[in-house]
Amino acid sequence: MASLQEYLFISGLLFAIGLAGVLVRRNIIVIFMCLELMLSSANLTLVAFSRFNTGTSGLPDYNGQVLVFFIITVAAAEVAVGLAIIVALYRARQTVNVEDLTSMKG
Amino acid sequence: MLELLGWLLLLLPLFSAAVIQLWLKEMPGTAVSMSILSVVTTFLITLILLAGEDTSAAINWASAGSFHIEIGLLIDNLSKGMMLVVTGVGMLVHLFSLGYMKDDAAKARYFGGLSIFMFSMTGIVLASNFVMMFIFWELVGFSSYLLIGHWFQKDSAAEAAKKAFLVNRIGDFGFMIGILMLWGLFGTFAFAEMADGARALGPDSSTVTGIAVLLVFCGAAGKSAQFPLHVWLPDAMEGPTPVSALIHAATMVAAGVYMLFRLQVSAGALLFEGFAGTTIMWIGGITSLLAALMATQQDDIKRVLAYSTLSQLGYMVMAVGLAGDHGGEAGMFHLYTHAWFKALLFLGAGAVIYACHHEQDIWKMGGLLGRMKKTAITFAIGTGALMAICPLSGFWSKEQILEAAHHETPALFWLAIVVAALTPFYMTRLFIVAFLGQGRSRGAKEAREAPGIMLYPLFALAAMSIIAGFPSIAGKLSPAFHHPEHAFNPTNPIFLISLAALVTGIAAGVLLYRGRDSDPLADNPVFRIFRNKFHLDELYLVLVRCCQDAVAAVIHFFDEFLIGELIVGGLARSATGLGNIFRRLQSGNLQGYAILFGAGIILVIYLTVFVR
């Protein structure tokens, strides 16, 4: 079985890819997917910590895994809302390129 | 019962003024009857009060803890005699105005103004304490403003009204501080309790007391037009002539003297010992002399009388300042006789002006004795009383003042004698130029005797000018009267000196002005200074302009640069500058925000984990 460090490494890698995607990609749908990727990396971290944190009974600490279920549920709802916003945005502006969406400029 | 009459006396003119102002503006006939009815009633009430006992009444007006301000009436000999002057002259002036203002478009406003004046003046006279007196003091200033500016369409009248009000304000400011200082010293505003307060004062407080009295005198100097605040009174002649007779000769300008004497009898003549009394009497004396000198070169009949009023007021103030040897009583006595004969002179001048189609220059009159016999004779009686010809009323009171001055301060006595010679001089000039000789203008040639309604008040005042001074009558009617210890004696040196002054003045006047058509002294450089009123008006103008401009410049600097530019403008500019810096962050670029957000989180992690 892979060690905790390997899990955390993968998780960090996923997070970094997500963050980089958010920062450099111009397509808002891709940015959105990268956000989801960052959430998944967090989930992976939680599950890994949960699995490796065995108590005296030999069973893992399930608190982290329960939290992951909550995150997945909320993320599902958030994806629905986020995609709806993106569809509405596209209908209004005919674009999903974030460089064209600068009406908040002060 | 008497208290009730007192309240009625005070409130009836107010009622009349309010009704006229609110409902009768469009009905001049009714307004005039209302005002005259009110003043006649107050005169009758005064006669009843004069026969009755002394009394007082008060209602509490404002309280704060143990501190009370009352609205009260003090009806004693002083206020009763003063009320006789106020309502008596007031009634005759109302009647005279019926004729004089017959064709005026704003008759209702005029009579409403007279009523509000009667109310304010009654308030001053009957006031039982200084606060109430101050309130009515301001009210007479207000009514005087209204009446001087009655013909406000004329610029000069509007200016004169404003000037009178502002100059009075200067005096009243000192008056207010003086009242508060006296309250601090005596612990009371009420006149009736001042004697105890003054007795309780130690001898050390005489400087403070003197300053307080002088500050109170500031108010009197404003209202009674004493030097250097005298400049408003001659200008106030822009008002209708009956108003000049009532307010600017007989009653309001005498209020300062009345107030000083009220203070003197309430708190004792000791208050006027020391530098306060000395200052007051010298200011009175100087006013009297300067005004008499200025009167010798005026061409406007009303202005001659105005300066003569100033001069006589100076006499009264001097007498009250003398305080000792019944000087105060002599001053009040002179106030009372002066009110009758000066009102007579002003109303006579009014009749003349009316007859000459509103011509006021005496050099354009002349020969009026033949055409207006009755007016001329009453005017001559008034002139005689003012010159102090024995036994007319002015003689008795002036003699008493001279006696008090002789007894107290010989220097002032000689100053008063000079004034006593100047007075007959300028009055002889006025009488000869205006009434004798030939008419010098169309108006004077066509002049006809005044109508009856204007003549009867003149007769009544002439009668009072003759008899008011006799000790037996003055003892009953005058606000304050000191019976001389010895009967009048023709060999008394004081009498002889004043007689010499009188004869000198009349002789000089007759010699210089008989048969003249223009003033022989007009080109004399000394007399030109008198004609120009010692250039005091110009001096004040320059003073006001300099001081005012300097103060205004400093204030402008503070307002414009310190507050406007530096504080208010500076704050606004720094806020704008900061905003300009921070608005660069608001790029509207989603990923820019994300970078900042990430950098922020990294910073927070760094601070929480690595910085301890």
JSON list of C-alpha atoms in Angstrom, two decimals, chain B residues 404-521:
[
{"chain": "B", "resi": 404, "resn": "ALA", "atom": "CA", "xyz": [-25.86, 121.22, 41.80]},
{"chain": "B", "resi": 405, "resn": "ALA", "atom": "CA", "xyz": [-22.93, 121.61, 39.40]},
{"chain": "B", "resi": 406, "resn": "HIS", "atom": "CA", "xyz": [-21.70, 124.69, 41.22]},
{"chain": "B", "resi": 407, "resn": "HIS", "atom": "CA", "xyz": [-21.85, 122.84, 44.48]},
{"chain": "B", "resi": 408, "resn": "GLU", "atom": "CA", "xyz": [-20.09, 119.71, 43.26]},
{"chain": "B", "resi": 409, "resn": "THR", "atom": "CA", "xyz": [-17.72, 120.50, 40.40]},
{"chain": "B", "resi": 410, "resn": "PRO", "atom": "CA", "xyz": [-17.05, 124.17, 39.56]},
{"chain": "B", "resi": 411, "resn": "ALA", "atom": "CA", "xyz": [-15.35, 123.26, 36.26]},
{"chain": "B", "resi": 412, "resn": "LEU", "atom": "CA", "xyz": [-18.54, 121.63, 35.05]},
{"chain": "B", "resi": 413, "resn": "PHE", "atom": "CA", "xyz": [-20.50, 124.63, 36.25]},
{"chain": "B", "resi": 414, "resn": "TRP", "atom": "CA", "xyz": [-18.57, 126.92, 33.92]},
{"chain": "B", "resi": 415, "resn": "LEU", "atom": "CA", "xyz": [-18.97, 124.45, 31.08]},
{"chain": "B", "resi": 416, "resn": "ALA", "atom": "CA", "xyz": [-22.71, 124.44, 31.73]},
{"chain": "B", "resi": 417, "resn": "ILE", "atom": "CA", "xyz": [-22.72, 128.24, 31.72]},
{"chain": "B", "resi": 418, "resn": "VAL", "atom": "CA", "xyz": [-21.09, 128.25, 28.27]},
{"chain": "B", "resi": 419, "resn": "VAL", "atom": "CA", "xyz": [-23.83, 125.90, 27.10]},
{"chain": "B", "resi": 420, "resn": "ALA", "atom": "CA", "xyz": [-26.39, 128.15, 28.74]},
{"chain": "B", "resi": 421, "resn": "ALA", "atom": "CA", "xyz": [-25.07, 131.02, 26.61]},
{"chain": "B", "resi": 422, "resn": "LEU", "atom": "CA", "xyz": [-24.92, 128.95, 23.41]},
{"chain": "B", "resi": 423, "resn": "THR", "atom": "CA", "xyz": [-28.49, 127.71, 23.78]},
{"chain": "B", "resi": 424, "resn": "PRO", "atom": "CA", "xyz": [-30.10, 131.18, 23.59]},
{"chain": "B", "resi": 425, "resn": "PHE", "atom": "CA", "xyz": [-27.72, 132.02, 20.75]},
{"chain": "B", "resi": 426, "resn": "TYR", "atom": "CA", "xyz": [-28.75, 129.22, 18.43]},
{"chain": "B", "resi": 427, "resn": "MET", "atom": "CA", "xyz": [-32.41, 129.41, 19.40]},
{"chain": "B", "resi": 428, "resn": "THR", "atom": "CA", "xyz": [-32.45, 133.15, 18.71]},
{"chain": "B", "resi": 429, "resn": "ARG", "atom": "CA", "xyz": [-30.84, 132.43, 15.35]},
{"chain": "B", "resi": 430, "resn": "LEU", "atom": "CA", "xyz": [-33.48, 129.82, 14.59]},
{"chain": "B", "resi": 431, "resn": "PHE", "atom": "CA", "xyz": [-36.36, 132.02, 15.63]},
{"chain": "B", "resi": 432, "resn": "ILE", "atom": "CA", "xyz": [-35.18, 135.17, 13.85]},
{"chain": "B", "resi": 433, "resn": "VAL", "atom": "CA", "xyz": [-34.31, 133.37, 10.63]},
{"chain": "B", "resi": 434, "resn": "ALA", "atom": "CA", "xyz": [-37.43, 131.24, 10.44]},
{"chain": "B", "resi": 435, "resn": "PHE", "atom": "CA", "xyz": [-40.11, 133.51, 11.82]},
{"chain": "B", "resi": 436, "resn": "LEU", "atom": "CA", "xyz": [-39.04, 137.13, 11.34]},
{"chain": "B", "resi": 437, "resn": "GLY", "atom": "CA", "xyz": [-38.06, 139.10, 8.24]},
{"chain": "B", "resi": 438, "resn": "GLN", "atom": "CA", "xyz": [-39.37, 138.29, 4.79]},
{"chain": "B", "resi": 439, "resn": "GLY", "atom": "CA", "xyz": [-40.39, 134.95, 3.29]},
{"chain": "B", "resi": 440, "resn": "ARG", "atom": "CA", "xyz": [-37.48, 133.63, 1.26]},
{"chain": "B", "resi": 441, "resn": "SER", "atom": "CA", "xyz": [-39.27, 130.93, -0.75]},
{"chain": "B", "resi": 442, "resn": "ARG", "atom": "CA", "xyz": [-42.62, 130.30, -2.35]},
{"chain": "B", "resi": 443, "resn": "GLY", "atom": "CA", "xyz": [-43.55, 127.82, 0.38]},
{"chain": "B", "resi": 444, "resn": "ALA", "atom": "CA", "xyz": [-42.86, 130.34, 3.12]},
{"chain": "B", "resi": 445, "resn": "LYS", "atom": "CA", "xyz": [-44.77, 133.08, 1.31]},
{"chain": "B", "resi": 446, "resn": "GLU", "atom": "CA", "xyz": [-47.82, 130.84, 0.90]},
{"chain": "B", "resi": 447, "resn": "ALA", "atom": "CA", "xyz": [-47.71, 129.40, 4.43]},
{"chain": "B", "resi": 448, "resn": "ARG", "atom": "CA", "xyz": [-51.03, 129.35, 6.24]},
{"chain": "B", "resi": 449, "resn": "GLU", "atom": "CA", "xyz": [-51.93, 128.64, 9.85]},
{"chain": "B", "resi": 450, "resn": "ALA", "atom": "CA", "xyz": [-52.05, 124.96, 10.75]},
{"chain": "B", "resi": 451, "resn": "PRO", "atom": "CA", "xyz": [-55.48, 123.29, 11.18]},
{"chain": "B", "resi": 452, "resn": "GLY", "atom": "CA", "xyz": [-57.07, 123.11, 14.63]},
{"chain": "B", "resi": 453, "resn": "ILE", "atom": "CA", "xyz": [-56.17, 119.50, 15.31]},
{"chain": "B", "resi": 454, "resn": "MET", "atom": "CA", "xyz": [-52.50, 120.48, 15.08]},
{"chain": "B", "resi": 455, "resn": "LEU", "atom": "CA", "xyz": [-52.89, 123.74, 17.00]},
{"chain": "B", "resi": 456, "resn": "TYR", "atom": "CA", "xyz": [-54.60, 122.40, 20.14]},
{"chain": "B", "resi": 457, "resn": "PRO", "atom": "CA", "xyz": [-51.74, 120.07, 21.08]},
{"chain": "B", "resi": 458, "resn": "LEU", "atom": "CA", "xyz": [-49.44, 123.07, 20.65]},
{"chain": "B", "resi": 459, "resn": "PHE", "atom": "CA", "xyz": [-51.57, 125.12, 23.03]},
{"chain": "B", "resi": 460, "resn": "ALA", "atom": "CA", "xyz": [-51.61, 122.35, 25.63]},
{"chain": "B", "resi": 461, "resn": "LEU", "atom": "CA", "xyz": [-47.84, 121.92, 25.42]},
{"chain": "B", "resi": 462, "resn": "ALA", "atom": "CA", "xyz": [-47.30, 125.68, 25.55]},
{"chain": "B", "resi": 463, "resn": "ALA", "atom": "CA", "xyz": [-49.36, 125.82, 28.72]},
{"chain": "B", "resi": 464, "resn": "MET", "atom": "CA", "xyz": [-47.29, 123.04, 30.25]},
{"chain": "B", "resi": 465, "resn": "SER", "atom": "CA", "xyz": [-44.07, 124.75, 29.12]},
{"chain": "B", "resi": 466, "resn": "ILE", "atom": "CA", "xyz": [-45.12, 127.83, 31.05]},
{"chain": "B", "resi": 467, "resn": "ILE", "atom": "CA", "xyz": [-46.41, 126.32, 34.26]},
{"chain": "B", "resi": 468, "resn": "ALA", "atom": "CA", "xyz": [-44.65, 122.97, 34.61]},
{"chain": "B", "resi": 469, "resn": "GLY", "atom": "CA", "xyz": [-41.65, 124.41, 36.39]},
{"chain": "B", "resi": 470, "resn": "PHE", "atom": "CA", "xyz": [-43.28, 126.23, 39.27]},
{"chain": "B", "resi": 471, "resn": "PRO", "atom": "CA", "xyz": [-42.28, 124.43, 42.44]},
{"chain": "B", "resi": 472, "resn": "SER", "atom": "CA", "xyz": [-45.87, 123.98, 43.59]},
{"chain": "B", "resi": 473, "resn": "ILE", "atom": "CA", "xyz": [-46.82, 122.22, 40.34]},
{"chain": "B", "resi": 474, "resn": "ALA", "atom": "CA", "xyz": [-43.54, 120.42, 39.76]},
{"chain": "B", "resi": 475, "resn": "GLY", "atom": "CA", "xyz": [-43.71, 119.03, 43.27]},
{"chain": "B", "resi": 476, "resn": "LYS", "atom": "CA", "xyz": [-46.89, 117.19, 42.31]},
{"chain": "B", "resi": 477, "resn": "LEU", "atom": "CA", "xyz": [-46.19, 116.19, 38.72]},
{"chain": "B", "resi": 478, "resn": "SER", "atom": "CA", "xyz": [-42.44, 115.87, 38.24]},
{"chain": "B", "resi": 479, "resn": "PRO", "atom": "CA", "xyz": [-40.99, 112.34, 38.48]},
{"chain": "B", "resi": 480, "resn": "ALA", "atom": "CA", "xyz": [-38.47, 113.60, 41.02]},
{"chain": "B", "resi": 481, "resn": "PHE", "atom": "CA", "xyz": [-38.30, 116.99, 42.60]},
{"chain": "B", "resi": 482, "resn": "HIS", "atom": "CA", "xyz": [-36.21, 118.51, 45.28]},
{"chain": "B", "resi": 483, "resn": "HIS", "atom": "CA", "xyz": [-37.81, 121.48, 46.98]},
{"chain": "B", "resi": 484, "resn": "PRO", "atom": "CA", "xyz": [-35.12, 124.13, 47.24]},
{"chain": "B", "resi": 485, "resn": "GLU", "atom": "CA", "xyz": [-34.27, 124.89, 50.83]},
{"chain": "B", "resi": 486, "resn": "HIS", "atom": "CA", "xyz": [-34.56, 128.61, 50.32]},
{"chain": "B", "resi": 487, "resn": "ALA", "atom": "CA", "xyz": [-36.93, 130.43, 48.04]},
{"chain": "B", "resi": 488, "resn": "PHE", "atom": "CA", "xyz": [-35.72, 131.76, 44.72]},
{"chain": "B", "resi": 489, "resn": "ASN", "atom": "CA", "xyz": [-33.48, 134.75, 45.23]},
{"chain": "B", "resi": 490, "resn": "PRO", "atom": "CA", "xyz": [-32.70, 137.24, 42.41]},
{"chain": "B", "resi": 491, "resn": "THR", "atom": "CA", "xyz": [-29.38, 138.24, 43.98]},
{"chain": "B", "resi": 492, "resn": "ASN", "atom": "CA", "xyz": [-28.08, 134.68, 44.00]},
{"chain": "B", "resi": 493, "resn": "PRO", "atom": "CA", "xyz": [-24.72, 134.82, 42.12]},
{"chain": "B", "resi": 494, "resn": "ILE", "atom": "CA", "xyz": [-25.53, 131.64, 40.19]},
{"chain": "B", "resi": 495, "resn": "PHE", "atom": "CA", "xyz": [-28.72, 133.20, 38.92]},
{"chain": "B", "resi": 496, "resn": "LEU", "atom": "CA", "xyz": [-26.88, 136.39, 37.95]},
{"chain": "B", "resi": 497, "resn": "ILE", "atom": "CA", "xyz": [-24.22, 134.46, 36.04]},
{"chain": "B", "resi": 498, "resn": "SER", "atom": "CA", "xyz": [-26.78, 132.39, 34.14]},
{"chain": "B", "resi": 499, "resn": "LEU", "atom": "CA", "xyz": [-28.78, 135.56, 33.43]},
{"chain": "B", "resi": 500, "resn": "ALA", "atom": "CA", "xyz": [-25.65, 137.16, 32.01]},
{"chain": "B", "resi": 501, "resn": "ALA", "atom": "CA", "xyz": [-25.12, 134.06, 29.84]},
{"chain": "B", "resi": 502, "resn": "LEU", "atom": "CA", "xyz": [-28.72, 134.23, 28.63]},
{"chain": "B", "resi": 503, "resn": "VAL", "atom": "CA", "xyz": [-28.50, 137.92, 27.75]},
{"chain": "B", "resi": 504, "resn": "THR", "atom": "CA", "xyz": [-25.16, 137.45, 26.01]},
{"chain": "B", "resi": 505, "resn": "GLY", "atom": "CA", "xyz": [-26.55, 134.60, 23.94]},
{"chain": "B", "resi": 506, "resn": "ILE", "atom": "CA", "xyz": [-29.69, 136.43, 22.90]},
{"chain": "B", "resi": 507, "resn": "ALA", "atom": "CA", "xyz": [-27.82, 139.67, 22.16]},
{"chain": "B", "resi": 508, "resn": "ALA", "atom": "CA", "xyz": [-25.24, 137.87, 20.02]},
{"chain": "B", "resi": 509, "resn": "GLY", "atom": "CA", "xyz": [-28.01, 136.06, 18.15]},
{"chain": "B", "resi": 510, "resn": "VAL", "atom": "CA", "xyz": [-29.99, 139.25, 17.51]},
{"chain": "B", "resi": 511, "resn": "LEU", "atom": "CA", "xyz": [-26.96, 141.26, 16.41]},
{"chain": "B", "resi": 512, "resn": "LEU", "atom": "CA", "xyz": [-25.66, 138.60, 14.06]},
{"chain": "B", "resi": 513, "resn": "TYR", "atom": "CA", "xyz": [-28.84, 137.39, 12.44]},
{"chain": "B", "resi": 514, "resn": "ARG", "atom": "CA", "xyz": [-31.32, 140.27, 12.35]},
{"chain": "B", "resi": 515, "resn": "GLY", "atom": "CA", "xyz": [-32.28, 141.01, 8.76]},
{"chain": "B", "resi": 516, "resn": "ARG", "atom": "CA", "xyz": [-29.91, 138.45, 7.24]},
{"chain": "B", "resi": 517, "resn": "ASP", "atom": "CA", "xyz": [-30.69, 136.25, 4.24]},
{"chain": "B", "resi": 518, "resn": "SER", "atom": "CA", "xyz": [-27.75, 133.90, 4.66]},
{"chain": "B", "resi": 519, "resn": "ASP", "atom": "CA", "xyz": [-25.52, 132.82, 7.54]},
{"chain": "B", "resi": 520, "resn": "PRO", "atom": "CA", "xyz": [-22.77, 135.42, 8.15]},
{"chain": "B", "resi": 521, "resn": "LEU", "atom": "CA", "xyz": [-20.67, 132.82, 9.97]}
]
